[in-house]
Amino acid sequence: MDEPRLRLGIPKGSLEEATVKLFAKAGWKITSHHRNYFPEVDDPELSLALCRAQEMARYVESGVLDAGLTGKDWILENESDVVVVADLIYSKASNRPARWVLAVAGDSPYRRPEDLAGKKIATEFVGFTRRYFAEAGIPVEVEYSWGATEAKVVEGLADAIVEITETGTTIKAHGLRIIAELLQTNTQLIANKKAWEDPWKRRKIEILNTLLQGALRAETMVALKMNAPADKVDAIMGVLPSMNAPTVAHLYRSDWLSVETVVERRQVRDLIPKLLAVGAQDIIEYALNKVV
């Protein structure tokens, strides 16, 4: 009898590299081959397929895949009937949600979505955009953009665009101005409803989620380890933030102590001078793979 396997979709394209790196931190080594849509993974309980994020929810909903990673935006775009297991906040550039925004030419008279009544909007995000304007009672013409969407306004092919952005830099570089945010989106782990009802598959999906979330959390955290005389430890504790109480251990044949804790990465540059000032020595900072 064949061993059970979970059929998992990995997003192809802009998120592919970030996803493979995230899985590596979580404990799975994925090896892709040129022009091969079925990457290898060092887990006999997984079977992987590369799919465009735009199509992932459709494949999961139909049962071609048991689970997959795709954007919240594409789930909404396709109105897919899938189980959203969890948010996984990561992207190709940063660990923050991306935004679908409504943008117009910098010198246009349009200031609000209502100003675009009767106008043409170009976007890849057609279904959601049509529903957004319909629900707002604003009559517009929405047409599909096959690429280079920012240029559509510049070339006079559309009055506005709906485009995805993280920082807005590319939109500004094309001389466009954002007049509304339609949706914040991030990567989500989704599952087929039948697969989610299967105890073995559900357990495997939950394990994936736990370790992926642990890897994401670790990206913002570091471990700090330091030595100090026993009479300085209370002062050090007064400086240290911590997820839980720091670990304190006696050094071998010494009245000195070792203090170890986990803190947010962004705090370290301010913490180290303070720790040195209250008597900490031999401070070591090291990265983490997972915080579960």
Short mmCIF file of C-alpha atoms in Angstrom, two decimals:
data_model
loop_
_atom_site.label_atom_id
_atom_site.label_comp_id
_atom_site.label_asym_id
_atom_site.label_seq_id
_atom_site.Cartn_x
_atom_site.Cartn_y
_atom_site.Cartn_z
CA MET A 1 0.00 0.00 0.00
CA ASP A 2 1.34 3.44 -0.95
CA GLU A 3 2.29 5.82 1.82
CA PRO A 4 -0.11 8.80 2.15
CA ARG A 5 1.02 12.07 0.59
CA LEU A 6 -0.18 15.64 0.81
CA ARG A 7 -0.34 17.36 -2.58
CA LEU A 8 0.90 20.89 -1.92
CA GLY A 9 0.99 23.85 -4.31
CA ILE A 10 3.97 26.23 -4.23
CA PRO A 11 3.41 29.64 -5.88
CA LYS A 12 5.39 30.06 -9.10
CA GLY A 13 6.75 33.46 -10.04
CA SER A 14 7.58 36.39 -7.80
CA LEU A 15 6.86 34.50 -4.56
CA GLU A 16 8.63 31.27 -5.53
CA GLU A 17 12.11 32.12 -4.22
CA ALA A 18 10.79 33.58 -0.96
CA THR A 19 8.60 30.50 -0.43
CA VAL A 20 11.47 28.06 -1.01
CA LYS A 21 13.63 30.02 1.47
CA LEU A 22 10.81 30.01 4.04
CA PHE A 23 10.38 26.24 3.70
CA ALA A 24 14.13 25.79 4.14
CA LYS A 25 14.02 27.68 7.44
CA ALA A 26 11.00 25.63 8.48
CA GLY A 27 12.89 22.39 7.79
CA TRP A 28 12.03 21.34 4.20
CA LYS A 29 14.57 21.43 1.39
CA ILE A 30 12.88 22.10 -1.95
CA THR A 31 14.86 21.56 -5.14
CA SER A 32 13.46 22.98 -8.37
CA HIS A 33 14.58 21.97 -11.85
CA HIS A 34 14.49 24.16 -14.94
CA ARG A 35 11.13 23.86 -16.74
CA ASN A 36 9.93 21.27 -14.22
CA TYR A 37 6.69 22.06 -12.45
CA PHE A 38 7.11 19.35 -9.82
CA PRO A 39 9.96 20.25 -7.43
CA GLU A 40 11.60 17.66 -5.23
CA VAL A 41 11.29 17.90 -1.45
CA ASP A 42 13.04 15.92 1.26
CA ASP A 43 9.80 14.68 2.79
CA PRO A 44 8.16 11.48 1.50
CA GLU A 45 4.81 12.68 2.85
CA LEU A 46 4.74 15.69 0.49
CA SER A 47 4.19 15.96 -3.26
CA LEU A 48 4.82 19.46 -4.65
CA ALA A 49 3.55 21.30 -7.72
CA LEU A 50 4.42 24.79 -8.93
CA CYS A 51 1.33 26.85 -9.82
CA ARG A 52 0.73 30.50 -10.53
CA ALA A 53 -0.68 32.22 -7.46
CA GLN A 54 -3.59 33.43 -9.59
CA GLU A 55 -4.65 29.82 -10.26
CA MET A 56 -3.75 28.15 -6.96
CA ALA A 57 -7.13 28.54 -5.23
CA ARG A 58 -8.91 27.01 -8.24
CA TYR A 59 -6.69 23.92 -8.14
CA VAL A 60 -7.12 23.57 -4.38
CA GLU A 61 -10.88 24.05 -4.57
CA SER A 62 -11.22 21.38 -7.28
CA GLY A 63 -9.10 18.85 -5.37
CA VAL A 64 -6.22 18.71 -7.84
CA LEU A 65 -4.18 19.92 -4.84
CA ASP A 66 -4.88 19.24 -1.17
CA ALA A 67 -3.37 22.54 -0.03
CA GLY A 68 -1.37 25.47 -1.33
CA LEU A 69 0.02 28.91 -0.72
CA THR A 70 -1.47 31.87 -2.53
CA GLY A 71 -2.51 35.46 -2.00
CA LYS A 72 -5.65 36.48 -0.19
CA ASP A 73 -6.32 38.66 -3.24
CA TRP A 74 -6.51 35.71 -5.64
CA ILE A 75 -8.82 33.79 -3.32
CA LEU A 76 -11.17 36.77 -3.36
CA GLU A 77 -10.71 37.35 -7.09
CA ASN A 78 -11.84 33.81 -7.89
CA GLU A 79 -14.39 33.69 -5.04
CA SER A 80 -12.88 30.30 -4.17
CA ASP A 81 -14.56 27.94 -1.72
CA VAL A 82 -11.50 26.77 0.23
CA VAL A 83 -10.42 26.53 3.87
CA VAL A 84 -8.13 29.42 4.84
CA VAL A 85 -5.83 27.71 7.34
CA ALA A 86 -3.64 30.68 8.24
CA ASP A 87 -2.05 33.95 7.19
CA LEU A 88 1.64 33.74 6.31
CA ILE A 89 2.91 37.31 6.22
CA TYR A 90 5.79 37.29 3.77
CA SER A 91 6.44 38.54 0.26
CA LYS A 92 9.24 38.82 -2.29
CA ALA A 93 10.52 42.05 -0.75
CA SER A 94 9.37 42.33 2.85
CA ASN A 95 7.32 40.68 5.55
CA ARG A 96 4.33 42.96 5.28
CA PRO A 97 1.04 42.93 3.42
CA ALA A 98 0.93 44.22 -0.14
CA ARG A 99 -1.82 46.61 -1.25
CA TRP A 100 -4.07 46.77 -4.29
CA VAL A 101 -4.45 50.48 -4.98
CA LEU A 102 -6.37 52.70 -7.36
CA ALA A 103 -4.01 55.08 -9.16
CA VAL A 104 -4.40 57.88 -11.70
CA ALA A 105 -2.06 60.20 -13.57
CA GLY A 106 -0.32 62.66 -11.30
CA ASP A 107 -1.85 65.65 -13.09
CA SER A 108 -5.36 64.21 -13.51
CA PRO A 109 -8.39 65.87 -11.87
CA TYR A 110 -9.50 62.60 -10.21
CA ARG A 111 -9.21 62.64 -6.40
CA ARG A 112 -11.67 59.95 -5.27
CA PRO A 113 -13.04 56.72 -6.72
CA GLU A 114 -16.36 58.53 -7.29
CA ASP A 115 -14.62 60.86 -9.75
CA LEU A 116 -14.02 57.92 -12.08
CA ALA A 117 -17.72 57.35 -12.88
CA GLY A 118 -18.01 56.50 -16.56
CA LYS A 119 -14.23 56.05 -16.94
CA LYS A 120 -12.03 53.10 -17.94
CA ILE A 121 -9.89 51.19 -15.43
CA ALA A 122 -7.18 48.70 -16.39
CA THR A 123 -6.13 45.89 -14.05
CA GLU A 124 -5.22 42.23 -13.73
CA PHE A 125 -7.54 42.16 -10.70
CA VAL A 126 -10.72 42.35 -12.76
CA GLY A 127 -13.34 40.46 -10.74
CA PHE A 128 -12.61 42.11 -7.41
CA THR A 129 -12.34 45.56 -9.02
CA ARG A 130 -15.73 45.19 -10.72
CA ARG A 131 -17.32 44.10 -7.45
CA TYR A 132 -15.65 46.95 -5.54
CA PHE A 133 -17.07 49.64 -7.86
CA ALA A 134 -20.45 47.91 -8.18
CA GLU A 135 -20.84 47.80 -4.40
CA ALA A 136 -19.87 51.47 -4.24
CA GLY A 137 -22.47 52.30 -6.91
CA ILE A 138 -19.86 53.79 -9.25
CA PRO A 139 -20.34 52.85 -12.93
CA VAL A 140 -16.95 52.17 -14.55
CA GLU A 141 -15.55 50.06 -17.38
CA VAL A 142 -12.99 47.54 -16.11
CA GLU A 143 -10.74 45.84 -18.65
CA TYR A 144 -8.09 43.17 -18.20
CA SER A 145 -4.47 44.29 -18.39
CA TRP A 146 -1.99 41.73 -19.70
CA GLY A 147 1.00 43.53 -18.18
CA ALA A 148 2.76 46.90 -17.98
CA THR A 149 -0.37 48.13 -16.24
CA GLU A 150 1.21 51.36 -14.97
CA ALA A 151 1.87 52.40 -18.57
CA LYS A 152 -1.81 52.19 -19.52
CA VAL A 153 -2.61 55.57 -17.97
CA VAL A 154 0.56 57.17 -19.33
CA GLU A 155 -0.29 55.96 -22.84
CA GLY A 156 -3.90 57.13 -22.55
CA LEU A 157 -5.31 53.61 -22.76
CA ALA A 158 -7.09 53.92 -19.40
CA ASP A 159 -8.15 56.65 -17.01
CA ALA A 160 -6.95 54.74 -13.94
CA ILE A 161 -5.41 51.46 -12.92
CA VAL A 162 -5.78 49.03 -10.03
CA GLU A 163 -2.35 47.61 -9.27
CA ILE A 164 -0.55 45.81 -6.47
CA THR A 165 2.26 47.52 -4.59
CA GLU A 166 4.26 47.19 -1.39
CA THR A 167 5.89 50.61 -1.19
CA GLY A 168 4.23 52.58 -4.00
CA THR A 169 7.67 53.37 -5.47
CA THR A 170 7.01 51.89 -8.93
CA ILE A 171 3.66 53.65 -9.19
CA LYS A 172 5.23 57.00 -8.31
CA ALA A 173 8.09 56.34 -10.74
CA HIS A 174 5.52 56.16 -13.56
CA GLY A 175 4.12 59.56 -12.59
CA LEU A 176 0.97 58.13 -11.06
CA ARG A 177 -0.88 59.10 -7.89
CA ILE A 178 -2.69 56.70 -5.54
CA ILE A 179 -6.22 57.88 -4.70
CA ALA A 180 -7.55 54.83 -2.82
CA GLU A 181 -6.53 51.52 -1.28
CA LEU A 182 -8.90 48.73 -2.29
CA LEU A 183 -7.40 45.77 -0.42
CA GLN A 184 -4.49 44.67 1.75
CA THR A 185 -3.32 41.19 0.86
CA ASN A 186 -0.83 38.63 2.10
CA THR A 187 0.04 34.99 1.47
CA GLN A 188 -2.37 32.46 2.94
CA LEU A 189 -2.13 28.71 3.47
CA ILE A 190 -5.32 27.21 2.06
CA ALA A 191 -6.75 23.69 1.98
CA ASN A 192 -9.28 21.75 -0.02
CA LYS A 193 -12.41 21.12 2.11
CA LYS A 194 -12.30 17.34 1.68
CA ALA A 195 -8.58 17.23 2.45
CA TRP A 196 -9.18 19.31 5.59
CA GLU A 197 -11.73 16.74 6.76
CA ASP A 198 -9.21 13.91 6.32
CA PRO A 199 -7.46 13.43 9.73
CA TRP A 200 -4.05 12.54 8.28
CA LYS A 201 -4.00 15.37 5.73
CA ARG A 202 -5.29 17.90 8.25
CA ARG A 203 -2.57 16.93 10.72
CA LYS A 204 0.10 17.30 8.03
CA ILE A 205 -1.24 20.73 7.03
CA GLU A 206 -1.26 21.81 10.68
CA ILE A 207 2.37 20.69 11.09
CA LEU A 208 3.32 22.68 7.99
CA ASN A 209 1.57 25.74 9.35
CA THR A 210 3.18 25.48 12.79
CA LEU A 211 6.72 25.25 11.39
CA LEU A 212 6.20 27.90 8.69
CA GLN A 213 4.78 30.31 11.27
CA GLY A 214 7.74 29.50 13.52
CA ALA A 215 10.17 30.31 10.71
CA LEU A 216 8.42 33.61 9.98
CA ARG A 217 8.42 34.58 13.63
CA ALA A 218 12.13 33.80 13.89
CA GLU A 219 12.91 36.31 11.14
CA THR A 220 12.11 39.16 13.51
CA MET A 221 13.82 37.64 16.58
CA VAL A 222 17.39 36.91 17.69
CA ALA A 223 18.94 35.19 20.69
CA LEU A 224 21.25 37.07 23.03
CA LYS A 225 23.68 35.32 25.34
CA MET A 226 26.01 37.00 27.82
CA ASN A 227 28.07 36.44 30.94
CA ALA A 228 27.98 38.52 34.10
CA PRO A 229 29.02 38.45 37.76
CA ALA A 230 26.21 37.26 40.02
CA ASP A 231 25.79 40.69 41.62
CA LYS A 232 25.06 42.27 38.18
CA VAL A 233 22.31 39.87 37.06
CA ASP A 234 19.41 41.75 38.65
CA ALA A 235 20.48 44.93 36.84
CA ILE A 236 20.71 43.01 33.57
CA MET A 237 17.21 41.61 34.12
CA GLY A 238 15.95 45.15 34.50
CA VAL A 239 17.23 45.97 31.00
CA LEU A 240 16.24 42.81 29.12
CA PRO A 241 12.86 42.43 27.42
CA SER A 242 11.99 38.79 26.93
CA MET A 243 9.38 36.47 25.49
CA ASN A 244 9.56 34.63 28.82
CA ALA A 245 11.92 34.86 31.78
CA PRO A 246 15.55 34.70 30.58
CA THR A 247 17.52 31.54 31.20
CA VAL A 248 20.24 31.91 33.84
CA ALA A 249 22.90 29.26 34.48
CA HIS A 250 26.08 29.10 36.57
CA LEU A 251 29.36 28.94 34.70
CA TYR A 252 31.56 25.95 35.53
CA ARG A 253 33.57 26.49 38.71
CA SER A 254 32.76 30.19 38.77
CA ASP A 255 30.55 32.66 40.59
CA TRP A 256 29.68 34.19 37.23
CA LEU A 257 26.38 33.48 35.47
CA SER A 258 25.33 32.99 31.87
CA VAL A 259 22.15 34.79 30.77
CA GLU A 260 20.31 33.84 27.60
CA THR A 261 17.13 35.27 26.11
CA VAL A 262 15.24 35.92 22.87
CA VAL A 263 14.44 39.50 21.82
CA GLU A 264 13.19 41.37 18.77
CA ARG A 265 15.96 42.00 16.24
CA ARG A 266 15.21 45.72 16.08
CA GLN A 267 15.88 46.12 19.82
CA VAL A 268 19.44 44.80 19.78
CA ARG A 269 21.30 47.96 18.74
CA ASP A 270 19.85 49.82 21.72
CA LEU A 271 20.11 46.88 24.12
CA ILE A 272 23.79 46.03 23.80
CA PRO A 273 25.13 49.41 25.04
CA LYS A 274 22.67 49.26 27.98
CA LEU A 275 23.72 45.71 28.84
CA LEU A 276 27.38 46.64 28.77
CA ALA A 277 26.65 49.62 31.02
CA VAL A 278 25.10 47.41 33.73
CA GLY A 279 27.88 44.83 33.73
CA ALA A 280 27.18 42.27 30.99
CA GLN A 281 30.20 40.87 29.15
CA ASP A 282 30.93 38.47 26.28
CA ILE A 283 27.63 39.31 24.57
CA ILE A 284 26.76 37.02 21.66
CA GLU A 285 23.93 37.58 19.19
CA TYR A 286 22.80 34.75 16.94
CA ALA A 287 20.04 34.17 14.42
CA LEU A 288 17.15 31.75 14.89
CA ASN A 289 15.53 29.38 12.39
CA LYS A 290 12.23 28.87 14.18
CA VAL A 291 10.41 30.24 17.21
CA VAL A 292 7.48 27.96 17.97
#
